[in-house]
Amino acid sequence: MTDSAETRLSSSSCAVCGRSTQAGFTRCSVSCDLASKIPLCDGGPLPASWPLGGALISAFILFNQLMFWSLFEVKRSQGEVELAGRFDLGSIIVGALWLIGALWAWGVSQPKRVGDAVIAFAALLAVLGPRFVFEEPLTISCLLFIANFLIACRLYRGSLVLWQSSKKKEK
């Protein structure tokens, strides 16, 4: 036998990328071995799904709202009123966009539990209520973040349950 024939007999192809592997191995490298452990969504080539993408984008927008609000508070305490106003406006715009997106998601999924409506009502009270209760009320951007955070806790509950169930399957 020639060397190329011996090589073909002693090697197989990688189950992930198709390259040749050593005899007895199904993967050609560590990266192919790691890639084989990533679950595929609906048999597609990527482990990502639309719900996962939506949750990540939503969390990113909520993080940006928190960042703009915290920068507003920092700049306001430093006396830079004009820059603080810009960060406050940015936080309000991002928060309003997130709230519209969350209400759209609720409208599409049509909430089936009373808790969903209670959280939405509590979020509205968080925005409107303190304006009438406190002598020096919180800023609108702060109240909007609190409301969005309450809604996010309820919306992301399903993602947390899915993640916990996937961890139970791994055991």
mmCIF file of C-alpha atoms in Angstrom:
data_model
loop_
_atom_site.group_PDB
_atom_site.id
_atom_site.type_symbol
_atom_site.label_atom_id
_atom_site.label_comp_id
_atom_site.label_asym_id
_atom_site.label_seq_id
_atom_site.Cartn_x
_atom_site.Cartn_y
_atom_site.Cartn_z
ATOM 1 C CA MET A 1 0.000 0.000 0.000
ATOM 2 C CA THR A 2 1.077 3.545 -0.615
ATOM 3 C CA ASP A 3 1.348 6.222 2.062
ATOM 4 C CA SER A 4 -1.798 8.015 0.858
ATOM 5 C CA ALA A 5 -3.815 4.788 1.011
ATOM 6 C CA GLU A 6 -2.602 4.111 4.570
ATOM 7 C CA THR A 7 -3.526 7.662 5.581
ATOM 8 C CA ARG A 8 -7.035 7.220 4.173
ATOM 9 C CA LEU A 9 -7.510 3.957 6.050
ATOM 10 C CA SER A 10 -6.219 5.316 9.358
ATOM 11 C CA SER A 11 -8.211 8.570 9.323
ATOM 12 C CA SER A 12 -11.828 9.577 9.124
ATOM 13 C CA SER A 13 -13.563 12.874 8.510
ATOM 14 C CA CYS A 14 -14.552 15.412 11.153
ATOM 15 C CA ALA A 15 -18.243 15.307 12.050
ATOM 16 C CA VAL A 16 -18.389 19.123 12.164
ATOM 17 C CA CYS A 17 -16.236 20.529 9.345
ATOM 18 C CA GLY A 18 -15.418 17.463 7.244
ATOM 19 C CA ARG A 19 -11.615 17.658 7.473
ATOM 20 C CA SER A 20 -9.672 14.462 8.002
ATOM 21 C CA THR A 21 -9.056 13.349 11.592
ATOM 22 C CA GLN A 22 -6.839 10.804 13.272
ATOM 23 C CA ALA A 23 -8.152 7.291 13.620
ATOM 24 C CA GLY A 24 -10.519 6.914 16.552
ATOM 25 C CA PHE A 25 -11.468 10.600 16.706
ATOM 26 C CA THR A 26 -14.666 12.148 15.394
ATOM 27 C CA ARG A 27 -13.467 15.779 15.606
ATOM 28 C CA CYS A 28 -10.374 17.333 14.042
ATOM 29 C CA SER A 29 -9.736 20.032 16.670
ATOM 30 C CA VAL A 30 -10.810 21.478 19.988
ATOM 31 C CA SER A 31 -12.861 24.167 18.236
ATOM 32 C CA CYS A 32 -14.851 21.537 16.314
ATOM 33 C CA ASP A 33 -15.370 19.628 19.560
ATOM 34 C CA LEU A 34 -16.714 22.771 21.257
ATOM 35 C CA ALA A 35 -18.876 23.598 18.240
ATOM 36 C CA SER A 36 -20.437 20.147 18.387
ATOM 37 C CA LYS A 37 -21.608 20.821 21.961
ATOM 38 C CA ILE A 38 -23.550 23.987 21.067
ATOM 39 C CA PRO A 39 -27.225 23.101 20.667
ATOM 40 C CA LEU A 40 -28.732 24.013 17.325
ATOM 41 C CA CYS A 41 -32.031 25.857 17.193
ATOM 42 C CA ASP A 42 -34.705 24.112 15.131
ATOM 43 C CA GLY A 43 -32.053 22.190 13.233
ATOM 44 C CA GLY A 44 -30.577 25.373 11.764
ATOM 45 C CA PRO A 45 -26.883 26.149 11.448
ATOM 46 C CA LEU A 46 -26.813 28.689 14.286
ATOM 47 C CA PRO A 47 -27.423 28.236 18.012
ATOM 48 C CA ALA A 48 -29.299 31.537 18.071
ATOM 49 C CA SER A 49 -33.039 31.902 17.875
ATOM 50 C CA TRP A 50 -35.400 34.837 17.430
ATOM 51 C CA PRO A 51 -36.494 34.808 21.089
ATOM 52 C CA LEU A 52 -32.862 34.769 22.231
ATOM 53 C CA GLY A 53 -32.010 37.639 19.887
ATOM 54 C CA GLY A 54 -35.017 39.615 21.079
ATOM 55 C CA ALA A 55 -34.096 39.086 24.724
ATOM 56 C CA LEU A 56 -30.491 40.159 24.110
ATOM 57 C CA ILE A 57 -31.504 43.289 22.184
ATOM 58 C CA SER A 58 -34.064 44.156 24.844
ATOM 59 C CA ALA A 59 -31.510 43.724 27.633
ATOM 60 C CA PHE A 60 -28.991 45.841 25.702
ATOM 61 C CA ILE A 61 -31.499 48.680 25.314
ATOM 62 C CA LEU A 62 -32.435 48.481 29.000
ATOM 63 C CA PHE A 63 -28.732 48.594 29.920
ATOM 64 C CA ASN A 64 -28.287 51.710 27.768
ATOM 65 C CA GLN A 65 -31.191 53.379 29.534
ATOM 66 C CA LEU A 66 -29.550 52.650 32.898
ATOM 67 C CA MET A 67 -26.217 53.952 31.595
ATOM 68 C CA PHE A 68 -27.741 57.217 30.302
ATOM 69 C CA TRP A 69 -29.632 57.735 33.568
ATOM 70 C CA SER A 70 -26.537 57.107 35.706
ATOM 71 C CA LEU A 71 -24.466 59.477 33.531
ATOM 72 C CA PHE A 72 -27.229 62.070 33.957
ATOM 73 C CA GLU A 73 -26.968 61.746 37.742
ATOM 74 C CA VAL A 74 -23.153 61.982 37.655
ATOM 75 C CA LYS A 75 -23.098 65.054 35.420
ATOM 76 C CA ARG A 76 -25.880 66.729 37.396
ATOM 77 C CA SER A 77 -23.916 66.253 40.622
ATOM 78 C CA GLN A 78 -20.820 67.722 38.920
ATOM 79 C CA GLY A 79 -22.793 70.807 37.914
ATOM 80 C CA GLU A 80 -22.675 70.208 34.159
ATOM 81 C CA VAL A 81 -26.346 70.976 33.606
ATOM 82 C CA GLU A 82 -26.327 71.056 29.789
ATOM 83 C CA LEU A 83 -24.613 67.675 29.428
ATOM 84 C CA ALA A 84 -26.785 66.226 32.200
ATOM 85 C CA GLY A 85 -29.871 67.349 30.307
ATOM 86 C CA ARG A 86 -28.690 65.540 27.192
ATOM 87 C CA PHE A 87 -28.124 62.315 29.112
ATOM 88 C CA ASP A 88 -31.536 62.706 30.761
ATOM 89 C CA LEU A 89 -33.191 63.161 27.374
ATOM 90 C CA GLY A 90 -31.296 60.139 26.021
ATOM 91 C CA SER A 91 -32.468 58.027 28.944
ATOM 92 C CA ILE A 92 -36.071 59.106 28.448
ATOM 93 C CA ILE A 93 -35.980 58.389 24.696
ATOM 94 C CA VAL A 94 -34.341 54.983 25.104
ATOM 95 C CA GLY A 95 -36.689 54.132 27.982
ATOM 96 C CA ALA A 96 -39.761 55.146 26.002
ATOM 97 C CA LEU A 97 -38.611 53.050 23.036
ATOM 98 C CA TRP A 98 -38.036 50.064 25.323
ATOM 99 C CA LEU A 99 -41.461 50.526 26.917
ATOM 100 C CA ILE A 100 -43.129 50.658 23.491
ATOM 101 C CA GLY A 101 -41.279 47.478 22.508
ATOM 102 C CA ALA A 102 -42.318 45.741 25.723
ATOM 103 C CA LEU A 103 -45.951 46.746 25.260
ATOM 104 C CA TRP A 104 -45.771 45.489 21.664
ATOM 105 C CA ALA A 105 -44.353 42.152 22.891
ATOM 106 C CA TRP A 106 -47.166 41.931 25.433
ATOM 107 C CA GLY A 107 -49.717 42.706 22.742
ATOM 108 C CA VAL A 108 -48.343 40.002 20.458
ATOM 109 C CA SER A 109 -48.127 37.348 23.173
ATOM 110 C CA GLN A 110 -51.460 38.323 24.771
ATOM 111 C CA PRO A 111 -50.731 37.877 28.490
ATOM 112 C CA LYS A 112 -52.507 34.918 30.001
ATOM 113 C CA ARG A 113 -51.777 35.521 33.685
ATOM 114 C CA VAL A 114 -53.089 38.126 36.079
ATOM 115 C CA GLY A 115 -49.519 38.795 37.256
ATOM 116 C CA ASP A 116 -48.634 40.246 33.874
ATOM 117 C CA ALA A 117 -51.367 42.875 34.144
ATOM 118 C CA VAL A 118 -50.465 43.566 37.783
ATOM 119 C CA ILE A 119 -46.825 44.200 36.850
ATOM 120 C CA ALA A 120 -47.866 46.536 34.018
ATOM 121 C CA PHE A 121 -50.138 48.442 36.410
ATOM 122 C CA ALA A 122 -47.373 48.592 39.049
ATOM 123 C CA ALA A 123 -44.985 49.926 36.412
ATOM 124 C CA LEU A 124 -47.408 52.711 35.525
ATOM 125 C CA LEU A 125 -47.783 53.533 39.213
ATOM 126 C CA ALA A 126 -43.987 53.625 39.527
ATOM 127 C CA VAL A 127 -43.865 56.295 36.840
ATOM 128 C CA LEU A 128 -46.877 58.343 37.864
ATOM 129 C CA GLY A 129 -47.280 57.713 41.603
ATOM 130 C CA PRO A 130 -44.108 59.243 43.079
ATOM 131 C CA ARG A 131 -44.723 62.478 41.205
ATOM 132 C CA PHE A 132 -47.634 63.116 43.579
ATOM 133 C CA VAL A 133 -46.277 61.522 46.778
ATOM 134 C CA PHE A 134 -42.780 62.911 47.282
ATOM 135 C CA GLU A 135 -42.044 66.520 48.063
ATOM 136 C CA GLU A 136 -39.040 66.394 45.717
ATOM 137 C CA PRO A 137 -40.017 63.737 43.182
ATOM 138 C CA LEU A 138 -37.593 61.513 41.321
ATOM 139 C CA THR A 139 -36.731 62.403 37.745
ATOM 140 C CA ILE A 140 -38.843 60.988 34.938
ATOM 141 C CA SER A 141 -35.846 59.080 33.574
ATOM 142 C CA CYS A 142 -35.376 57.367 36.957
ATOM 143 C CA LEU A 143 -39.049 56.479 37.245
ATOM 144 C CA LEU A 144 -39.110 55.222 33.666
ATOM 145 C CA PHE A 145 -36.128 52.977 34.381
ATOM 146 C CA ILE A 146 -37.843 51.567 37.480
ATOM 147 C CA ALA A 147 -40.979 50.846 35.466
ATOM 148 C CA ASN A 148 -39.013 49.239 32.643
ATOM 149 C CA PHE A 149 -37.031 47.152 35.104
ATOM 150 C CA LEU A 150 -40.234 45.832 36.692
ATOM 151 C CA ILE A 151 -41.623 44.929 33.282
ATOM 152 C CA ALA A 152 -38.308 43.361 32.216
ATOM 153 C CA CYS A 153 -38.286 41.119 35.288
ATOM 154 C CA ARG A 154 -41.660 39.771 34.222
ATOM 155 C CA LEU A 155 -40.798 39.503 30.517
ATOM 156 C CA TYR A 156 -37.450 37.756 31.037
ATOM 157 C CA ARG A 157 -38.983 35.226 33.426
ATOM 158 C CA GLY A 158 -39.576 32.815 30.518
ATOM 159 C CA SER A 159 -35.941 33.008 29.404
ATOM 160 C CA LEU A 160 -34.796 32.213 32.933
ATOM 161 C CA VAL A 161 -37.094 29.182 33.124
ATOM 162 C CA LEU A 162 -35.759 27.890 29.787
ATOM 163 C CA TRP A 163 -32.179 28.360 30.937
ATOM 164 C CA GLN A 164 -32.829 26.537 34.217
ATOM 165 C CA SER A 165 -34.506 23.639 32.427
ATOM 166 C CA SER A 166 -31.564 23.330 30.014
ATOM 167 C CA LYS A 167 -29.198 23.075 32.989
ATOM 168 C CA LYS A 168 -31.312 20.258 34.452
ATOM 169 C CA LYS A 169 -31.080 18.374 31.136
ATOM 170 C CA GLU A 170 -27.279 18.629 31.173
ATOM 171 C CA LYS A 171 -27.065 16.794 34.518
#
